[in-house]
Amino acid sequence: MMDFVLLGFSDTPNLQRTLFGVFLLIYLTIFVCNSIIIIITKINSDLHTPMYFFLGNFSFLEICYVTVTIPRMLMDLWTQKGHISFLACAIQMGFFFIFGGTECLLLTVMAYDRYVAICNPLHYALVMNHKVCIQLVAASWITVVPVAIGQTWKVFSLPFCASHTIDHFFCDVPPVLQLACDDTFVKEAADFVVADTVVFVMAPLLLIGVSYVKIISNILKLSSARGRSKAFSTCSSHLTVVVLFYGSATISYLQPKPNQSEEMGKLISLFYTILIPILNPIIYTLRNKDIEKALRKLLAKLLLWF
C-alpha cells in the first residue's frame, strides 16, 4: 500500500487556475444539461416512451461517468499536489470501468430499441414494454460490475516497485501499468484488461453495427421521403454519440502503447472523459424535436413562476 502522485497538467503550472476554471465550467454544464434531460423525460408525459426512458438513464450515467474523474482533477489543479492513495486510485479505476462499460452496453440497448421501433413497429409496444426496459437497463449495470472488479484487482495486484508518479490526470490502466516492475505480470494484466475491453467495446459495437445496417436498410425501403427523414432523425443523434464514444475508446485502449505518447494519451482521455460527455446532451437536444418541445414547455413554466 502506497500513495501515488497524479502529474495531471503539472507541466503547465501557469495554466493551473485557468484549467481549473475551464474544467469546472465544463463539469457544471454537463451536470446541469443532463439533469435537465432527466427532469423533462420524467415530468413530460409525451416523453414516457422507451427511447426517452433509456435517454434519461443515459444522462444519469453521464453524470456518474464524469464525476469519477473531473472532481478529483479539479482538486489536484487547485491544490497542485496530486497525491492519491492506493485505495482511492483503485476505487477511481473500478468506477471508471463500471460506468464506461455500462455506457457501452446502454448504447447497445438504445440501438436495439431503435431497431425494434423501425424494423418491427407493430410489435414495438409489446417487445419494449416497461418491464423489459427496466430489465435491459438493470442488466447493463449489473453485468459490468464483476468484470470491472476483476480488471481493477488484476491491475492493483501487480508489484509496484518503480516510480509512484502517474503521468495522467486520473488512474487509468495504461499509466498505472507503467509503474509495475514485473514484465510477466504486467503483460498478463494488460492482456486481461484488453480481452475484457474487446468484450465490452468491440462486441457491443458489432451489435450496434448490425442493428444499424438493418435499420438503414429498412428506412431506405420506405416510400415516403417524410417517413425516411423522420426515421433517420430518431437515429442520427444516437449514432453520432456512438461514433464519438467508441471511436475515442478504441483509439485509447486498443492502440499499441509504444505508438502513443503520454501527452497524446492525455489528449485522447480528455476527449472521451470530458469533451464527449459535454457534446452528448447538446447532440440529443439540438437534433431532437421532442426534447426541444419539452424544453420550451419547461422554460415557459419557469418564466410563469417568476
XYZ file of C-alpha atoms in Angstrom:
306
model
C 0.000 0.000 0.000
C 1.406 3.366 -1.017
C 0.433 6.761 -2.334
C 0.580 7.668 -5.994
C 1.112 11.107 -7.465
C -1.027 12.191 -10.425
C 1.022 14.598 -12.529
C -2.035 15.779 -14.436
C -1.192 19.089 -16.087
C 1.740 19.995 -13.834
C 3.877 20.668 -16.918
C 1.850 23.882 -17.386
C 1.998 25.475 -13.892
C 0.946 28.910 -15.125
C -2.310 27.499 -16.511
C -3.441 25.583 -13.412
C -6.033 28.142 -12.299
C -7.243 28.695 -15.864
C -7.663 24.957 -16.408
C -9.478 24.727 -13.069
C -11.996 27.333 -14.218
C -12.464 25.741 -17.642
C -12.965 22.204 -16.302
C -15.254 23.422 -13.504
C -17.435 25.184 -16.073
C -17.466 22.049 -18.246
C -18.419 19.840 -15.284
C -21.262 22.137 -14.219
C -22.502 22.309 -17.818
C -22.520 18.501 -18.121
C -24.283 18.166 -14.763
C -26.946 20.796 -15.498
C -27.645 19.756 -19.105
C -28.009 16.065 -18.267
C -30.105 16.887 -15.198
C -32.467 18.904 -17.421
C -32.838 15.932 -19.788
C -33.600 13.643 -16.831
C -36.205 16.085 -15.491
C -38.030 16.669 -18.765
C -38.153 12.948 -19.591
C -39.733 12.384 -16.173
C -42.271 15.203 -15.994
C -43.356 15.336 -19.648
C -45.920 12.606 -20.381
C -45.191 12.816 -24.125
C -41.690 11.514 -23.407
C -42.773 8.463 -21.405
C -41.584 6.093 -24.126
C -38.764 3.506 -24.135
C -36.466 5.754 -26.185
C -36.641 8.596 -23.665
C -36.561 6.202 -20.721
C -33.180 4.992 -21.994
C -32.092 8.572 -22.719
C -32.891 9.607 -19.134
C -30.849 6.688 -17.802
C -28.034 7.527 -20.201
C -27.987 11.124 -18.942
C -27.774 9.900 -15.336
C -24.929 7.591 -16.347
C -23.092 10.513 -17.988
C -23.237 12.467 -14.720
C -21.771 9.472 -12.854
C -19.151 8.949 -15.562
C -17.695 12.471 -15.383
C -17.964 12.609 -11.583
C -15.408 9.796 -11.342
C -12.657 11.908 -12.933
C -13.388 15.644 -13.064
C -13.888 16.499 -9.328
C -10.633 14.742 -8.456
C -8.859 16.569 -11.299
C -10.283 19.899 -10.090
C -8.961 19.259 -6.576
C -5.496 18.441 -7.939
C -5.491 21.569 -10.105
C -6.482 23.725 -7.136
C -4.043 22.242 -4.597
C -1.334 21.498 -7.195
C -0.363 18.370 -5.272
C -1.909 15.347 -6.986
C -1.420 12.841 -4.165
C -3.850 9.920 -4.284
C -3.831 6.835 -2.070
C -3.528 3.288 -3.393
C -7.139 2.547 -2.376
C -8.549 5.784 -3.825
C -6.738 5.115 -7.104
C -8.164 1.581 -7.278
C -11.680 2.831 -6.471
C -11.460 5.507 -9.164
C -10.330 2.977 -11.761
C -13.014 0.496 -10.711
C -15.852 3.007 -11.020
C -14.435 4.297 -14.295
C -14.599 0.730 -15.651
C -18.144 0.284 -14.336
C -19.543 3.492 -15.817
C -17.604 3.172 -19.075
C -18.679 -0.458 -19.567
C -22.277 0.346 -18.657
C -22.282 3.143 -21.213
C -21.153 0.680 -23.907
C -23.985 -1.713 -23.041
C -26.609 1.020 -22.666
C -25.734 2.419 -26.090
C -26.259 -1.116 -27.432
C -29.660 -1.308 -25.718
C -30.626 2.050 -27.237
C -29.633 0.765 -30.684
C -31.797 -2.333 -30.134
C -34.701 -0.081 -29.144
C -34.388 1.849 -32.424
C -34.100 -1.426 -34.339
C -37.376 -2.745 -32.900
C -39.129 0.624 -33.391
C -38.184 0.886 -37.073
C -37.925 -2.717 -38.220
C -40.756 -4.196 -36.166
C -43.099 -1.265 -35.366
C -46.294 -3.329 -34.977
C -44.818 -5.294 -32.073
C -42.808 -2.412 -30.597
C -45.122 -1.736 -27.635
C -45.215 -5.441 -26.790
C -41.495 -6.130 -27.175
C -40.265 -2.932 -25.463
C -42.722 -2.813 -22.578
C -41.767 -1.050 -19.346
C -40.687 -4.228 -17.580
C -38.345 -5.181 -20.424
C -36.873 -1.678 -20.470
C -36.099 -1.834 -16.737
C -34.556 -5.299 -17.144
C -32.335 -4.120 -20.013
C -31.086 -1.110 -18.036
C -30.500 -3.233 -14.917
C -28.615 -5.828 -16.963
C -26.413 -3.090 -18.442
C -25.361 -2.028 -14.934
C -25.124 -5.417 -13.227
C -23.230 -7.261 -15.983
C -20.306 -4.855 -15.836
C -19.678 -4.881 -12.075
C -17.901 -8.263 -11.663
C -15.792 -7.663 -14.772
C -14.787 -4.181 -13.565
C -13.832 -5.562 -10.153
C -11.782 -8.290 -11.840
C -9.975 -5.795 -14.072
C -9.183 -3.477 -11.164
C -7.993 -6.330 -8.936
C -5.743 -7.649 -11.715
C -4.084 -4.256 -12.173
C -3.621 -3.428 -8.490
C -2.381 -6.893 -7.545
C 0.796 -6.131 -9.521
C 4.051 -5.396 -7.661
C 4.714 -1.645 -7.862
C 8.397 -1.014 -7.324
C 9.123 1.743 -9.822
C 8.229 5.407 -9.512
C 4.848 6.146 -7.914
C 4.282 9.052 -10.286
C 1.352 8.567 -12.689
C 1.733 10.751 -15.774
C -2.012 11.246 -16.189
C -4.909 13.165 -14.663
C -6.710 10.085 -13.330
C -5.947 6.439 -12.529
C -6.304 4.941 -15.982
C -4.966 1.487 -16.851
C -2.058 2.286 -19.242
C -0.223 4.816 -16.997
C -0.734 2.683 -13.864
C 0.619 -0.429 -15.609
C 3.772 1.516 -16.470
C 4.624 1.686 -12.754
C 4.677 -2.090 -12.245
C 8.099 -3.746 -12.182
C 7.388 -7.354 -13.224
C 7.123 -7.610 -17.022
C 5.425 -11.021 -16.931
C 2.681 -9.902 -14.571
C 2.270 -6.630 -16.448
C 1.772 -8.467 -19.737
C -0.779 -10.814 -18.142
C -2.679 -7.896 -16.614
C -2.592 -5.937 -19.870
C -3.819 -8.952 -21.851
C -6.608 -9.477 -19.289
C -7.749 -5.856 -19.488
C -7.548 -5.767 -23.298
C -9.562 -9.018 -23.536
C -12.332 -7.567 -21.365
C -12.156 -4.281 -23.269
C -12.699 -6.159 -26.515
C -15.748 -7.863 -24.982
C -17.270 -4.627 -23.677
C -16.212 -2.357 -26.530
C -15.976 -4.367 -29.729
C -18.811 -6.859 -29.088
C -21.408 -4.133 -28.332
C -20.071 -2.106 -31.255
C -20.602 -5.107 -33.532
C -24.195 -5.493 -32.297
C -24.825 -1.786 -32.818
C -23.386 -2.027 -36.320
C -25.638 -4.969 -37.219
C -28.655 -3.130 -35.796
C -27.967 -0.020 -37.850
C -27.334 -1.969 -41.042
C -30.823 -3.432 -40.674
C -32.287 -0.064 -39.624
C -30.831 1.809 -42.600
C -31.849 -0.985 -44.961
C -35.407 -0.781 -43.632
C -35.505 3.020 -43.822
C -34.395 3.027 -47.451
C -37.337 0.779 -48.294
C -39.823 3.399 -47.091
C -41.674 5.015 -49.968
C -42.346 8.301 -48.177
C -39.489 10.838 -48.089
C -41.002 12.330 -44.940
C -41.083 8.894 -43.306
C -37.425 8.317 -44.176
C -36.471 11.712 -42.804
C -38.336 11.123 -39.532
C -36.819 7.662 -39.107
C -33.306 8.963 -39.730
C -33.823 11.847 -37.291
C -34.695 9.440 -34.439
C -31.441 7.532 -35.009
C -28.942 10.219 -36.024
C -28.304 11.567 -32.504
C -27.657 8.121 -31.068
C -25.463 7.126 -33.992
C -23.375 10.308 -33.615
C -22.814 9.620 -29.906
C -21.850 6.002 -30.672
C -19.254 7.042 -33.256
C -17.689 9.623 -30.926
C -17.625 7.404 -27.835
C -16.477 4.166 -29.443
C -14.008 5.919 -31.722
C -12.104 7.537 -28.856
C -12.332 4.444 -26.619
C -10.978 2.202 -29.374
C -8.067 4.553 -30.100
C -7.213 4.848 -26.407
C -7.358 1.191 -25.339
C -6.635 -0.820 -28.461
C -3.832 1.248 -29.997
C -0.341 -0.201 -29.275
C 1.046 1.841 -26.385
C 4.590 2.276 -27.757
C 2.991 4.302 -30.559
C 1.174 6.577 -28.104
C 2.979 9.301 -26.144
C 1.894 10.355 -22.646
C 0.646 13.700 -23.969
C -1.357 12.025 -26.727
C -2.816 9.608 -24.158
C -3.923 12.549 -22.014
C -5.432 14.305 -25.018
C -7.437 11.228 -26.063
C -8.537 10.689 -22.450
C -9.718 14.295 -22.236
C -11.730 13.681 -25.375
C -13.730 10.716 -24.057
C -13.901 11.757 -20.383
C -14.821 15.431 -20.854
C -15.446 16.554 -24.432
C -17.846 13.777 -25.483
C -19.945 13.982 -22.279
C -20.459 17.720 -22.848
C -21.369 17.128 -26.503
C -23.893 14.345 -25.795
C -26.705 16.472 -24.278
C -26.145 19.081 -26.993
C -26.423 16.437 -29.718
C -29.589 14.925 -28.240
C -31.179 18.345 -27.650
C -30.397 20.060 -30.941
C -31.296 17.081 -33.110
C -34.468 16.012 -31.311
C -37.687 17.959 -31.845
C -39.496 16.217 -28.954
C -36.764 17.243 -26.499
C -36.781 20.794 -27.882
C -40.553 20.995 -27.492
C -40.453 19.663 -23.926
C -37.636 22.059 -23.072
C -39.620 25.033 -24.379
C -42.610 23.967 -22.258
C -40.390 23.709 -19.171
C -38.868 27.135 -19.794
C -42.350 28.627 -20.310
C -43.496 27.219 -16.944
C -40.412 28.557 -15.213
C -40.984 32.010 -16.682
C -44.603 31.964 -15.452
C -43.456 31.105 -11.917
C -41.133 34.092 -11.920
